[in-house]
PDB file of C-alpha atoms in Angstrom:
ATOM      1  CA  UNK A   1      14.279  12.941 -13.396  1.00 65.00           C
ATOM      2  CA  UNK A   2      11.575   9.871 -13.169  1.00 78.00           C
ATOM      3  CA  UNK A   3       8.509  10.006 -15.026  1.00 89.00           C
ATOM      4  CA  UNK A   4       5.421   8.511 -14.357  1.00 90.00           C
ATOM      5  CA  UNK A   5       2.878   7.043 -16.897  1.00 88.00           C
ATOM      6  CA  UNK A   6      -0.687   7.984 -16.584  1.00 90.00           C
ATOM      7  CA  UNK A   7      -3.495   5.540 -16.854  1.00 91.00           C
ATOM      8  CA  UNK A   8      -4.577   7.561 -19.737  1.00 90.00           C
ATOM      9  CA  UNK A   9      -0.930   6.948 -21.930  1.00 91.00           C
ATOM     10  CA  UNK A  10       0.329  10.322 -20.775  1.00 88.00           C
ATOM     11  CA  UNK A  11       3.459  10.680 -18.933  1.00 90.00           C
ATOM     12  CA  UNK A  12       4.459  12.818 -15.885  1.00 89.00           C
ATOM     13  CA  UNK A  13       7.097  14.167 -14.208  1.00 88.00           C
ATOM     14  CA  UNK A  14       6.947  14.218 -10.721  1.00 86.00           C
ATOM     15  CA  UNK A  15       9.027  17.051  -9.663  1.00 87.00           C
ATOM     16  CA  UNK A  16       7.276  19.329 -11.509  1.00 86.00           C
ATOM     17  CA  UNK A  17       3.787  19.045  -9.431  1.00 88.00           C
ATOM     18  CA  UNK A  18       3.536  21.351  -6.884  1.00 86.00           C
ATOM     19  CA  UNK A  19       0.035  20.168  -5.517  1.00 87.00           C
ATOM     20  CA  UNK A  20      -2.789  17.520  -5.782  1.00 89.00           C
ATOM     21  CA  UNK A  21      -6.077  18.357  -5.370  1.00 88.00           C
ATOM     22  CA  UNK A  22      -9.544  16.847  -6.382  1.00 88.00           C
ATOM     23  CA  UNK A  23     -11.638  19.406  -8.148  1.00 79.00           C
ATOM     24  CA  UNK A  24     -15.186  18.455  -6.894  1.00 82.00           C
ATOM     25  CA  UNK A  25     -15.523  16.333  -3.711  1.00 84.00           C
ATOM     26  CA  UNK A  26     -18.076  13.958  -5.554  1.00 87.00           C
ATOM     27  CA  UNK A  27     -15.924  12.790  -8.450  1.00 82.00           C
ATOM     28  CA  UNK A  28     -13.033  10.143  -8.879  1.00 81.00           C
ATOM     29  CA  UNK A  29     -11.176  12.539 -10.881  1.00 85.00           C
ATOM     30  CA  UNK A  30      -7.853  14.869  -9.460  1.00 89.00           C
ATOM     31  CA  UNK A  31      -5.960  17.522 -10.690  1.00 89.00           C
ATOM     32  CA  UNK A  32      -2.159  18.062 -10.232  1.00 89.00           C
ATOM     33  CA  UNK A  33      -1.079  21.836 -10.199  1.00 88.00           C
ATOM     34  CA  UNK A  34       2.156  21.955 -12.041  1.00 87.00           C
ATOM     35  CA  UNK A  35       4.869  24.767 -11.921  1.00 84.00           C
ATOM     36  CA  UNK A  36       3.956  25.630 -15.794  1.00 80.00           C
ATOM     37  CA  UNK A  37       0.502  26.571 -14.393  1.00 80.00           C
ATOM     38  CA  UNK A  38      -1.248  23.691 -16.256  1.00 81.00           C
ATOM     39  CA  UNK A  39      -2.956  21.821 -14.558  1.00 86.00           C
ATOM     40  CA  UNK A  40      -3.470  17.738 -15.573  1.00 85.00           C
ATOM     41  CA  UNK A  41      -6.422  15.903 -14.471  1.00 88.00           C
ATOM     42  CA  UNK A  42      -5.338  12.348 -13.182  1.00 91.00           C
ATOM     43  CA  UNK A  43      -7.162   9.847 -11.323  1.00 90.00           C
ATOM     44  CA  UNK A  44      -7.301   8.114  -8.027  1.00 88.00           C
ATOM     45  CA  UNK A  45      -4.836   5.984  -9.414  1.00 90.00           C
ATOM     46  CA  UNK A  46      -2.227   8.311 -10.942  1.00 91.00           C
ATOM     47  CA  UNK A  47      -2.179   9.940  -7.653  1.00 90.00           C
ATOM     48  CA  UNK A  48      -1.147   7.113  -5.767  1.00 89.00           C
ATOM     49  CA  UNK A  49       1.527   6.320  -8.646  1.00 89.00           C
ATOM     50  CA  UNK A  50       2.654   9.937  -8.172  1.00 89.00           C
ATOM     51  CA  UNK A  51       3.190   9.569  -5.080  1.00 88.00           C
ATOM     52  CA  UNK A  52       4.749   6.299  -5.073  1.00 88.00           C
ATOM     53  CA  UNK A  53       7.306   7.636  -7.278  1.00 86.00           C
ATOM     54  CA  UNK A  54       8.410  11.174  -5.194  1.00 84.00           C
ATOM     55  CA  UNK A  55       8.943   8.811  -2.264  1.00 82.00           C
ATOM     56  CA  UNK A  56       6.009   9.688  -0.363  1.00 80.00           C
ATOM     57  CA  UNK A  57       4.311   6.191   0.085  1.00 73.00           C
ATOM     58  CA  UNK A  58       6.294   3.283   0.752  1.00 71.00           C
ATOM     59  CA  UNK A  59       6.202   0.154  -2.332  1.00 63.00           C
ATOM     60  CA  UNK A  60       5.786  -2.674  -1.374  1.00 69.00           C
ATOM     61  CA  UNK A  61       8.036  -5.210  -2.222  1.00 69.00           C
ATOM     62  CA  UNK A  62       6.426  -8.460  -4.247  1.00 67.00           C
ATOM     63  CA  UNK A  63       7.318 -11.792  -2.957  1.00 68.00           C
ATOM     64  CA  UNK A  64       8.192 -12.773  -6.750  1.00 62.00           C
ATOM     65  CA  UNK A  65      10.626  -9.392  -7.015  1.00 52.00           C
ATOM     66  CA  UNK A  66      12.654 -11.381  -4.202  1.00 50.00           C
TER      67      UNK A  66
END
C-alpha cells in the first residue's frame, strides 16, 4: 500500500481513489472520489503525484539518481 503526501501535509492512499475530477472548470483545485464516499480536494499537483504513484505516468529518472 503506497501513500502519497499532499501539498497540503495530508497523506493519500492511492488505491483507494476511484476517480479525479475538477469541480469547476475555472479553478486550479480537484477532487478525488474515494471508495469511503469522501471526497478530498487536491490540486493540480497532487493529481499528477497521484498518478505518478498508481503507475499511470511514467517518472522520470534524474541524471543525479544515476
Amino acid at each position: 500500500m503506497a501513500f502519497v503526501e499532499l501539498e497540503d501535509g495530508s497523506w493519500i492512499n492511492h488505491e483507494l481513489v476511484e476517480l479525479i475530477y475538477k469541480t469547476q472548470l475555472n479553478t486550479e483545485f480537484w477532487a478525488a472520489a474515494m471508495t469511503n464516499g469522501n471526497p478530498a480536494l487536491i490540486t493540480d499537483n497532487d493529481r499528477v503525484r497521484i498518478l505518478k504513484t498508481a503507475g499511470f505516468v511514467r517518472i522520470k529518472k534524474e541524471k543525479d539518481d544515476e
